[in-house]
JSON list of C-alpha atoms in Angstrom, two decimals:
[
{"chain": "A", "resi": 879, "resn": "UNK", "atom": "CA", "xyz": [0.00, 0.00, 0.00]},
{"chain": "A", "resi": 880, "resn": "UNK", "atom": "CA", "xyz": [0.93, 3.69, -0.95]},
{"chain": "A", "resi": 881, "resn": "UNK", "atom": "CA", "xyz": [0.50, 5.90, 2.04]},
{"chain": "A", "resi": 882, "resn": "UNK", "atom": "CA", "xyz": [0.84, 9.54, 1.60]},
{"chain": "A", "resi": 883, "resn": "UNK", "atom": "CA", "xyz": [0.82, 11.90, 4.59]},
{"chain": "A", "resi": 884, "resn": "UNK", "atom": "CA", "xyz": [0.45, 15.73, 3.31]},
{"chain": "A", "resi": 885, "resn": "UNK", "atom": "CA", "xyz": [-0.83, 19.07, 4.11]},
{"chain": "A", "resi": 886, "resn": "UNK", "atom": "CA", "xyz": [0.12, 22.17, 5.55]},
{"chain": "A", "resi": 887, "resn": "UNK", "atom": "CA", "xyz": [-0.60, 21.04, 8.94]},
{"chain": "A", "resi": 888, "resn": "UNK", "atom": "CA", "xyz": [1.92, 19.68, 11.61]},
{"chain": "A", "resi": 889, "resn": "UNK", "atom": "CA", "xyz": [2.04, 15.68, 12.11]},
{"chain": "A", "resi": 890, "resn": "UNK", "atom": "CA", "xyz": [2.99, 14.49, 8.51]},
{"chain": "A", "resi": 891, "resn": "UNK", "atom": "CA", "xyz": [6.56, 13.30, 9.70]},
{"chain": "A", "resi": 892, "resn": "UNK", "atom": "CA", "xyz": [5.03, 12.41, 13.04]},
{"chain": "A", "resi": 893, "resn": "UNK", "atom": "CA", "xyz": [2.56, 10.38, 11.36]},
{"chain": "A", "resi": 894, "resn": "UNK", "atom": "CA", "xyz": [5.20, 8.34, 10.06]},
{"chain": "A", "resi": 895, "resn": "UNK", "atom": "CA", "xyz": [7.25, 8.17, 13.31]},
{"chain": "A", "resi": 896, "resn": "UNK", "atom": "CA", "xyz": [4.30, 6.59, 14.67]},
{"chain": "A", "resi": 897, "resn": "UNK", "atom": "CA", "xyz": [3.45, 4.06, 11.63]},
{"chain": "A", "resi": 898, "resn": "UNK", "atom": "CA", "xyz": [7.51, 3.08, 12.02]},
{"chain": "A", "resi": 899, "resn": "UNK", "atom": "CA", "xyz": [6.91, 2.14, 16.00]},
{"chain": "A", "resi": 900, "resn": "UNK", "atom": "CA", "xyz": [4.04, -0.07, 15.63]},
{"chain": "A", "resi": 901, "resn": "UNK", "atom": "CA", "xyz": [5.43, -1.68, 12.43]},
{"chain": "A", "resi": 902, "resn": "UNK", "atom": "CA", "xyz": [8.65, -2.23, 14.51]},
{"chain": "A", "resi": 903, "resn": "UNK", "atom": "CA", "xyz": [6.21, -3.22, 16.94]},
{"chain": "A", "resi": 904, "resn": "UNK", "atom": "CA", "xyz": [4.55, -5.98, 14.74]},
{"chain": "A", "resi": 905, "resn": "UNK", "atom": "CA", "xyz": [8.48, -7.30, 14.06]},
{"chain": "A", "resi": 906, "resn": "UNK", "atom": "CA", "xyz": [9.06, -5.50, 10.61]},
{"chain": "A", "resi": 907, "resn": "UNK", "atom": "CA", "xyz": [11.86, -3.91, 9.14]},
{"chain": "A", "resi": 908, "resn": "UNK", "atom": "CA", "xyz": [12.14, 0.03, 8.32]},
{"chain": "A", "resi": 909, "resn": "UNK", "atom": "CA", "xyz": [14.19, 1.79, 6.03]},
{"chain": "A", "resi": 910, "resn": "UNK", "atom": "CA", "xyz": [13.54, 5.35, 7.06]},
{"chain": "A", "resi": 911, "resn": "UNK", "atom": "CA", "xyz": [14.62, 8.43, 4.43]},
{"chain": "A", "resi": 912, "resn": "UNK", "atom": "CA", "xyz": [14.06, 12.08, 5.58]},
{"chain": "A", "resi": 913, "resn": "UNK", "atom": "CA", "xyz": [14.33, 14.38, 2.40]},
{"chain": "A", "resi": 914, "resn": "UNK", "atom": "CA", "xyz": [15.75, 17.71, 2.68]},
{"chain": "A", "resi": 915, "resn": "UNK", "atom": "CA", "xyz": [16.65, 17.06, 6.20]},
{"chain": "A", "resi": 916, "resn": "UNK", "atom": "CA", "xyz": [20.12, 16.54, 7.93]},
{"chain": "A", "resi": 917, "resn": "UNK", "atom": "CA", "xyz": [19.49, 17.29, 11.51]},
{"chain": "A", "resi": 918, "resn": "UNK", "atom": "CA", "xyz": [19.85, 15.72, 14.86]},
{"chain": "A", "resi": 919, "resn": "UNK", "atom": "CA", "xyz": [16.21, 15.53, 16.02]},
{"chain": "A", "resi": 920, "resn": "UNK", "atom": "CA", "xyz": [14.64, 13.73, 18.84]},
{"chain": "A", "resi": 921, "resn": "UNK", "atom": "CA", "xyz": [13.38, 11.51, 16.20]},
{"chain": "A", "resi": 922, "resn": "UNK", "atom": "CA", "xyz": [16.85, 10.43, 14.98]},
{"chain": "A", "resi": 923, "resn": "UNK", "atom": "CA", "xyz": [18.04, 9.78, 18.48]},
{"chain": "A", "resi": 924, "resn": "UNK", "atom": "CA", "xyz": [14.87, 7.70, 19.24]},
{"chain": "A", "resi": 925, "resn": "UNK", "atom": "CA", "xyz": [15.05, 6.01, 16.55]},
{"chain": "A", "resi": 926, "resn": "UNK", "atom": "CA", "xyz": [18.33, 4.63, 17.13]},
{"chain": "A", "resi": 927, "resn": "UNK", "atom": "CA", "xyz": [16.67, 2.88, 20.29]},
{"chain": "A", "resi": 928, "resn": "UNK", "atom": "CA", "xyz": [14.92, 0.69, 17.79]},
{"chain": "A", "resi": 929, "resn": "UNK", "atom": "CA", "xyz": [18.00, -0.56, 16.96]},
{"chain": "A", "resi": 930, "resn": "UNK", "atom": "CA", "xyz": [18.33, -3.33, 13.80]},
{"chain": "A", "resi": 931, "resn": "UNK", "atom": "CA", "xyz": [14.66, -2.80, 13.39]},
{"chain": "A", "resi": 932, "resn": "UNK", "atom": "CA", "xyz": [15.10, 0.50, 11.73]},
{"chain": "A", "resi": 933, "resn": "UNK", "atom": "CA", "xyz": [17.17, 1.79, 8.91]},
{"chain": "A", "resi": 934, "resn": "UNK", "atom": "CA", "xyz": [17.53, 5.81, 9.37]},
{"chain": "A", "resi": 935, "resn": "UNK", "atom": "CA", "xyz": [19.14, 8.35, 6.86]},
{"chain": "A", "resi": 936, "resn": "UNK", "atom": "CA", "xyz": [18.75, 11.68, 5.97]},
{"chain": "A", "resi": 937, "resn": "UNK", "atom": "CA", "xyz": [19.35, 13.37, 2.58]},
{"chain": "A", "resi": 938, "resn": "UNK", "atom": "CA", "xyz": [19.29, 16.95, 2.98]},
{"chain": "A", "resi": 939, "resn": "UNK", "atom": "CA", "xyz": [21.98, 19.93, 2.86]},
{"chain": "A", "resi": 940, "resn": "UNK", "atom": "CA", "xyz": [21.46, 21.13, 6.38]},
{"chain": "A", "resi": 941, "resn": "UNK", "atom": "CA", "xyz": [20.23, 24.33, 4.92]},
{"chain": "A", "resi": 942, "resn": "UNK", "atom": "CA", "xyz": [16.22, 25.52, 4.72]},
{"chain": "A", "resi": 943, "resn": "UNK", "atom": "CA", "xyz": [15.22, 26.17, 1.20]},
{"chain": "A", "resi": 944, "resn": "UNK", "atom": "CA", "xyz": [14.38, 29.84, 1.15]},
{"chain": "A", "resi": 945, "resn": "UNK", "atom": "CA", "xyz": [13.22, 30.64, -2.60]},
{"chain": "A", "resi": 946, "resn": "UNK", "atom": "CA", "xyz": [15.88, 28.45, -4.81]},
{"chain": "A", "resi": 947, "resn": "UNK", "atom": "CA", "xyz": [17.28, 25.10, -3.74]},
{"chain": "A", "resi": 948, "resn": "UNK", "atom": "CA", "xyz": [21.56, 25.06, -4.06]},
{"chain": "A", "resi": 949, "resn": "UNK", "atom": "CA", "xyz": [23.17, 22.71, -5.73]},
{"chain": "A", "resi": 950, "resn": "UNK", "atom": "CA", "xyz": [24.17, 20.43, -3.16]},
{"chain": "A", "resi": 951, "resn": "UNK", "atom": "CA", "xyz": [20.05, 20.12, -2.07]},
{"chain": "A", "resi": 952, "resn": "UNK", "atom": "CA", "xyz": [19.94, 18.58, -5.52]},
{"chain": "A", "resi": 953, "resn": "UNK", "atom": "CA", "xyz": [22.85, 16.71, -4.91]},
{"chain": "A", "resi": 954, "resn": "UNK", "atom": "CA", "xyz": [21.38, 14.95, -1.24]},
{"chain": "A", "resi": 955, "resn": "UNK", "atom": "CA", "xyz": [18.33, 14.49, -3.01]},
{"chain": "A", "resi": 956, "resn": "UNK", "atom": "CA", "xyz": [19.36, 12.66, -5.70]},
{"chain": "A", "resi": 957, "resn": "UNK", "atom": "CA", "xyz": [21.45, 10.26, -3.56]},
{"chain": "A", "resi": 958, "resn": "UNK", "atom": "CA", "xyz": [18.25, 9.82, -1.36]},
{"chain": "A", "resi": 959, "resn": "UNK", "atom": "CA", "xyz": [15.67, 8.19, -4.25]},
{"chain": "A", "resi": 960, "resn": "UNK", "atom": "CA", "xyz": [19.00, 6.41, -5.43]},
{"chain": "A", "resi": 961, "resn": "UNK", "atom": "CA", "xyz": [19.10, 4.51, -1.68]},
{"chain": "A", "resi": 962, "resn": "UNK", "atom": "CA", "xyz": [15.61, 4.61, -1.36]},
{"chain": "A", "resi": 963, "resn": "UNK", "atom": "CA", "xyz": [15.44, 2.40, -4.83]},
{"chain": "A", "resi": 964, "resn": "UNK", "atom": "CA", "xyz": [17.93, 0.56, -3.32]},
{"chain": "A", "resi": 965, "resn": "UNK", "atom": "CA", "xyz": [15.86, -0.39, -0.36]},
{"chain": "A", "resi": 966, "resn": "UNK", "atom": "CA", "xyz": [12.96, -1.64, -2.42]},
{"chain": "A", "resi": 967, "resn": "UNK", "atom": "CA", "xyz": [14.76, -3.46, -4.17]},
{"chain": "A", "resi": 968, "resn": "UNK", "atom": "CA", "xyz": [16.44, -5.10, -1.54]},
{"chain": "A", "resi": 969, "resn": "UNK", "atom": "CA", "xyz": [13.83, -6.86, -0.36]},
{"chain": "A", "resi": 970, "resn": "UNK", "atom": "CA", "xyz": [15.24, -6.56, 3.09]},
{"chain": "A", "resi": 971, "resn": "UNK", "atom": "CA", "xyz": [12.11, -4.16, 4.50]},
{"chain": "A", "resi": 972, "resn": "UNK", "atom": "CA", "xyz": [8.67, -4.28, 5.11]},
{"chain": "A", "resi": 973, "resn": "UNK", "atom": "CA", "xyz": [8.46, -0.66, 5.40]},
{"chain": "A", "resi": 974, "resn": "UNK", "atom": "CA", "xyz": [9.47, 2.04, 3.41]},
{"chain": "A", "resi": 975, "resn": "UNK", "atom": "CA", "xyz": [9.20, 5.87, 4.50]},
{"chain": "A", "resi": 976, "resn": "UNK", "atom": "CA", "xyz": [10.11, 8.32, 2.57]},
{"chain": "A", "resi": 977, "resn": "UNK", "atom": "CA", "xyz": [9.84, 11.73, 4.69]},
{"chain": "A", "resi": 978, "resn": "UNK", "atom": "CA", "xyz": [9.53, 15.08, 2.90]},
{"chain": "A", "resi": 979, "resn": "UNK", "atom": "CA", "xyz": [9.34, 13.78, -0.90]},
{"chain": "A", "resi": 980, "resn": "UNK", "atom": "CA", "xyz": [6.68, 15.37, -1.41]},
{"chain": "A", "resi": 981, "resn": "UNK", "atom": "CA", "xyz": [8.28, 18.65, -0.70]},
{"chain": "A", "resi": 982, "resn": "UNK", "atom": "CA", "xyz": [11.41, 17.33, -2.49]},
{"chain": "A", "resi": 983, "resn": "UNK", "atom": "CA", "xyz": [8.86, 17.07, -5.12]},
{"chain": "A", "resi": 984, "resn": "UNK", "atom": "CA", "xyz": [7.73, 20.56, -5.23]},
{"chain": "A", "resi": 985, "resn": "UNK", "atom": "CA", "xyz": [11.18, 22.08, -5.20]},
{"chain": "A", "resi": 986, "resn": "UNK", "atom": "CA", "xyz": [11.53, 19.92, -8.31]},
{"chain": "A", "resi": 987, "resn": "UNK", "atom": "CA", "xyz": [14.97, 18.16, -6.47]},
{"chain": "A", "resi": 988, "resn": "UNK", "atom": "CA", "xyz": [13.95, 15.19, -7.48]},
{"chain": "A", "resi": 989, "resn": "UNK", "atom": "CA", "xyz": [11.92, 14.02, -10.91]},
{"chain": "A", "resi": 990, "resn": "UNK", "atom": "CA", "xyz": [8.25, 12.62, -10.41]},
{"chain": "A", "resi": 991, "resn": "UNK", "atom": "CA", "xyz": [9.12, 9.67, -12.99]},
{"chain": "A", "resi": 992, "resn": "UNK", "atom": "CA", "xyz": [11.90, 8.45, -10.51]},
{"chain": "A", "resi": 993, "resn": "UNK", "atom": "CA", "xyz": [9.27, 8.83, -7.86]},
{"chain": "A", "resi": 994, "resn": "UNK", "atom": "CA", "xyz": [6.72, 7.06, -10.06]},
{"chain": "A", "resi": 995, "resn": "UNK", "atom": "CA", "xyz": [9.39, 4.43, -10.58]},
{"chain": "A", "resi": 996, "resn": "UNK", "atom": "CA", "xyz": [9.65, 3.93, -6.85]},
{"chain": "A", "resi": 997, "resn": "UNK", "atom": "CA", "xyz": [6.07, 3.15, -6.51]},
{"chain": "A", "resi": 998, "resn": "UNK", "atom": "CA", "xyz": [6.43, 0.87, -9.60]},
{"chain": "A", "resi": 999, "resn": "UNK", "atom": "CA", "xyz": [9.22, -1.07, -7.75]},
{"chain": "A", "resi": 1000, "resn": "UNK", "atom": "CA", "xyz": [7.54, -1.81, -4.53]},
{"chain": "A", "resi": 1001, "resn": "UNK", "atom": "CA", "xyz": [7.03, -5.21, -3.85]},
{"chain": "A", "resi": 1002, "resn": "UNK", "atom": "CA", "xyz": [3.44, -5.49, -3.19]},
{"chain": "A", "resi": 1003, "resn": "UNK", "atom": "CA", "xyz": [3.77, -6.65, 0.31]},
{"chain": "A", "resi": 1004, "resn": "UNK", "atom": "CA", "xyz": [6.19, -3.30, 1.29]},
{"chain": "A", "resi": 1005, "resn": "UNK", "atom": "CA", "xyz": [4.50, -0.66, 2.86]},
{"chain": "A", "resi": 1006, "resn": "UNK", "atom": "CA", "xyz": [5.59, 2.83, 1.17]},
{"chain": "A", "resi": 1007, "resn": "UNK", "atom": "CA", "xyz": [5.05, 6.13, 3.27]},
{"chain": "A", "resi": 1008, "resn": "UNK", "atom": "CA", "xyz": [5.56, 9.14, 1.70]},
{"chain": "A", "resi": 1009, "resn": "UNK", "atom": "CA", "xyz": [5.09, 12.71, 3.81]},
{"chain": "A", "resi": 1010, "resn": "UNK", "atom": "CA", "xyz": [5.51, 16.30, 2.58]},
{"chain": "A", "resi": 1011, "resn": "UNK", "atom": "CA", "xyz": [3.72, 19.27, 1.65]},
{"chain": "A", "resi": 1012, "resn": "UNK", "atom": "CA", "xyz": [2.39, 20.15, -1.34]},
{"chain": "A", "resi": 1013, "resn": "UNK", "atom": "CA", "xyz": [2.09, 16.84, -2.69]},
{"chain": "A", "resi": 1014, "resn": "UNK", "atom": "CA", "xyz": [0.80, 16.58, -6.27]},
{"chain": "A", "resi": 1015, "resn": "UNK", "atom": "CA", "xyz": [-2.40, 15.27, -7.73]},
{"chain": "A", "resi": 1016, "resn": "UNK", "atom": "CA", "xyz": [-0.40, 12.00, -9.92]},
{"chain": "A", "resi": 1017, "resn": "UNK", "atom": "CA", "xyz": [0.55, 11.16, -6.08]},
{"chain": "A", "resi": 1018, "resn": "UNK", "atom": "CA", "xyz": [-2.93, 11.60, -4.51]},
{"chain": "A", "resi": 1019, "resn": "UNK", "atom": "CA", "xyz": [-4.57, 9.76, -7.37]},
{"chain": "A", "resi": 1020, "resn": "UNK", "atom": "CA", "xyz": [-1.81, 6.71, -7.09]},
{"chain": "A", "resi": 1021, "resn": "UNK", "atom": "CA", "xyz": [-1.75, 6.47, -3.47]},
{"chain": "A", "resi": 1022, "resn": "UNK", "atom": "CA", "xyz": [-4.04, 3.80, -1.20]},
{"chain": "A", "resi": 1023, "resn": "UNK", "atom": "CA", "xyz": [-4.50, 6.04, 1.72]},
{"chain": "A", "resi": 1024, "resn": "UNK", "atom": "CA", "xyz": [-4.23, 10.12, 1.34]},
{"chain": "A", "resi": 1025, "resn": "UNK", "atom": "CA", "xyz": [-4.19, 12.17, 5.07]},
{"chain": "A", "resi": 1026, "resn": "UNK", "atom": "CA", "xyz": [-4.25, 15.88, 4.66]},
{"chain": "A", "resi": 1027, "resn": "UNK", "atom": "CA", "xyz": [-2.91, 17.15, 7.58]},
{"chain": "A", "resi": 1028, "resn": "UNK", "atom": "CA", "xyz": [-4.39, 20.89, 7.94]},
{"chain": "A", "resi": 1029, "resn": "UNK", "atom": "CA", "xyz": [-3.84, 23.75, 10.08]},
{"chain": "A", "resi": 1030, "resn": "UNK", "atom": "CA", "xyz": [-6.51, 25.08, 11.83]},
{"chain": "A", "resi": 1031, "resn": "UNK", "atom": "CA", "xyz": [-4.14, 26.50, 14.39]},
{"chain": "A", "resi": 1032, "resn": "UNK", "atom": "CA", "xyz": [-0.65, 26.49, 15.38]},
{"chain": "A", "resi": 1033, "resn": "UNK", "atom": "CA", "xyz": [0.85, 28.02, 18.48]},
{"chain": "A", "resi": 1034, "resn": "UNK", "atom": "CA", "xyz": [3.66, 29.35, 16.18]},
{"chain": "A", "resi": 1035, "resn": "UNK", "atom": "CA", "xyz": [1.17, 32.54, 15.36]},
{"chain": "A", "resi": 1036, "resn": "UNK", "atom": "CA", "xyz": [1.25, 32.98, 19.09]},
{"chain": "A", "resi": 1037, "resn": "UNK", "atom": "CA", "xyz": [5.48, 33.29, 19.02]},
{"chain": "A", "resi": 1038, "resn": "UNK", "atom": "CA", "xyz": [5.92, 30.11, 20.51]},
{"chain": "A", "resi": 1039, "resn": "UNK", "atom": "CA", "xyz": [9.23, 28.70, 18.39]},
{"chain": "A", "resi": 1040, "resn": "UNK", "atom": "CA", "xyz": [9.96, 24.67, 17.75]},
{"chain": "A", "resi": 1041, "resn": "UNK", "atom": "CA", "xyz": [10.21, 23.22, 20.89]},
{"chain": "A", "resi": 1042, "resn": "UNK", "atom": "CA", "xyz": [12.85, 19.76, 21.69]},
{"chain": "A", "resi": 1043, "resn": "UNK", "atom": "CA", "xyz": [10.55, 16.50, 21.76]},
{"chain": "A", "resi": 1044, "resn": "UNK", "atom": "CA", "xyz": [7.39, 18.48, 19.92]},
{"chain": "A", "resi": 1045, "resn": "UNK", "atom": "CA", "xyz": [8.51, 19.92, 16.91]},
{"chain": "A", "resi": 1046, "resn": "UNK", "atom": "CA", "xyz": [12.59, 18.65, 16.84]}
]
């Protein structure tokens, strides 16, 4: 199944975070990729208390995307649907996540035809998450489960910044 987790509303990535711990749960194997992200989060460090159960990278520059993406946010990109292709074909996981393609997506890093080709390659019986904003209709229409996660308010508009363990 194709699950895509979208929207301008917080709890896309969270979503997945939560899918991941009850398929680790159930005794399956994740290969977690977070798109245009190369942080230590909360998430990252948790994650590592999964141990062999989970497979965690991130492909992004470090740096937010303002207006125009830099070279190098091509670059991580790029190398991210190349190990995420990898990973299906594998064979090794039962789960697939794919954080932020969508928004990869939008910022045209990556090509929907490689991301179409993904989809194509999934065994049957692998689970494939993707998250992001913005996520386009081809996506919607192809996926088995579509959750648009929307604002309807934040306590950012009150000044409250990213908090450790909430938002990071």
């Amino acid at each position: 199944m194709l699950h895509l987790y979208s929207g301008n509303g917080k709890g896309k990535t969270t979503a997945a975070l939560g899918l991941t711990l009850r398929a680790c749960g159930a005794g399956f194997k994740v290969f977690f990729a977070q798109f245009m992200k190369n942080i230590s989060t909360t998430e990252s460090q948790t994650i590592k208390l999964l141990g062999d159960s989970v497979v965690f990278k991130q492909f992004g520059s470090g740096d937010y995307i303002i207006n125009t993406p830099a070279k190098k946010d091509f670059e991580c990109a790029q190398t991210g649907v190349i190990e995420v292709d990898r990973a299906i074909k594998s064979g090794q996981f039962d789960m697939i996540v794919a954080d932020e393609i969508c928004t990869a997506l939008y910022y045209k890093l990556i090509d929907i035809e490689k991301v179409l080709e993904l989809v194509k390659n999934c065994p049957q019986e692998t689970e494939l998450v993707f998250t992001g904003r913005y996520a386009c209709d081809t996506l919607i229409n192809l996926a088995d489960l579509v959750t648009e996660m929307r604002e309807v308010k934040h306590f950012y508009n009150n000044g409250v910044c990213a908090r450790k363990g909430i938002e990071f």
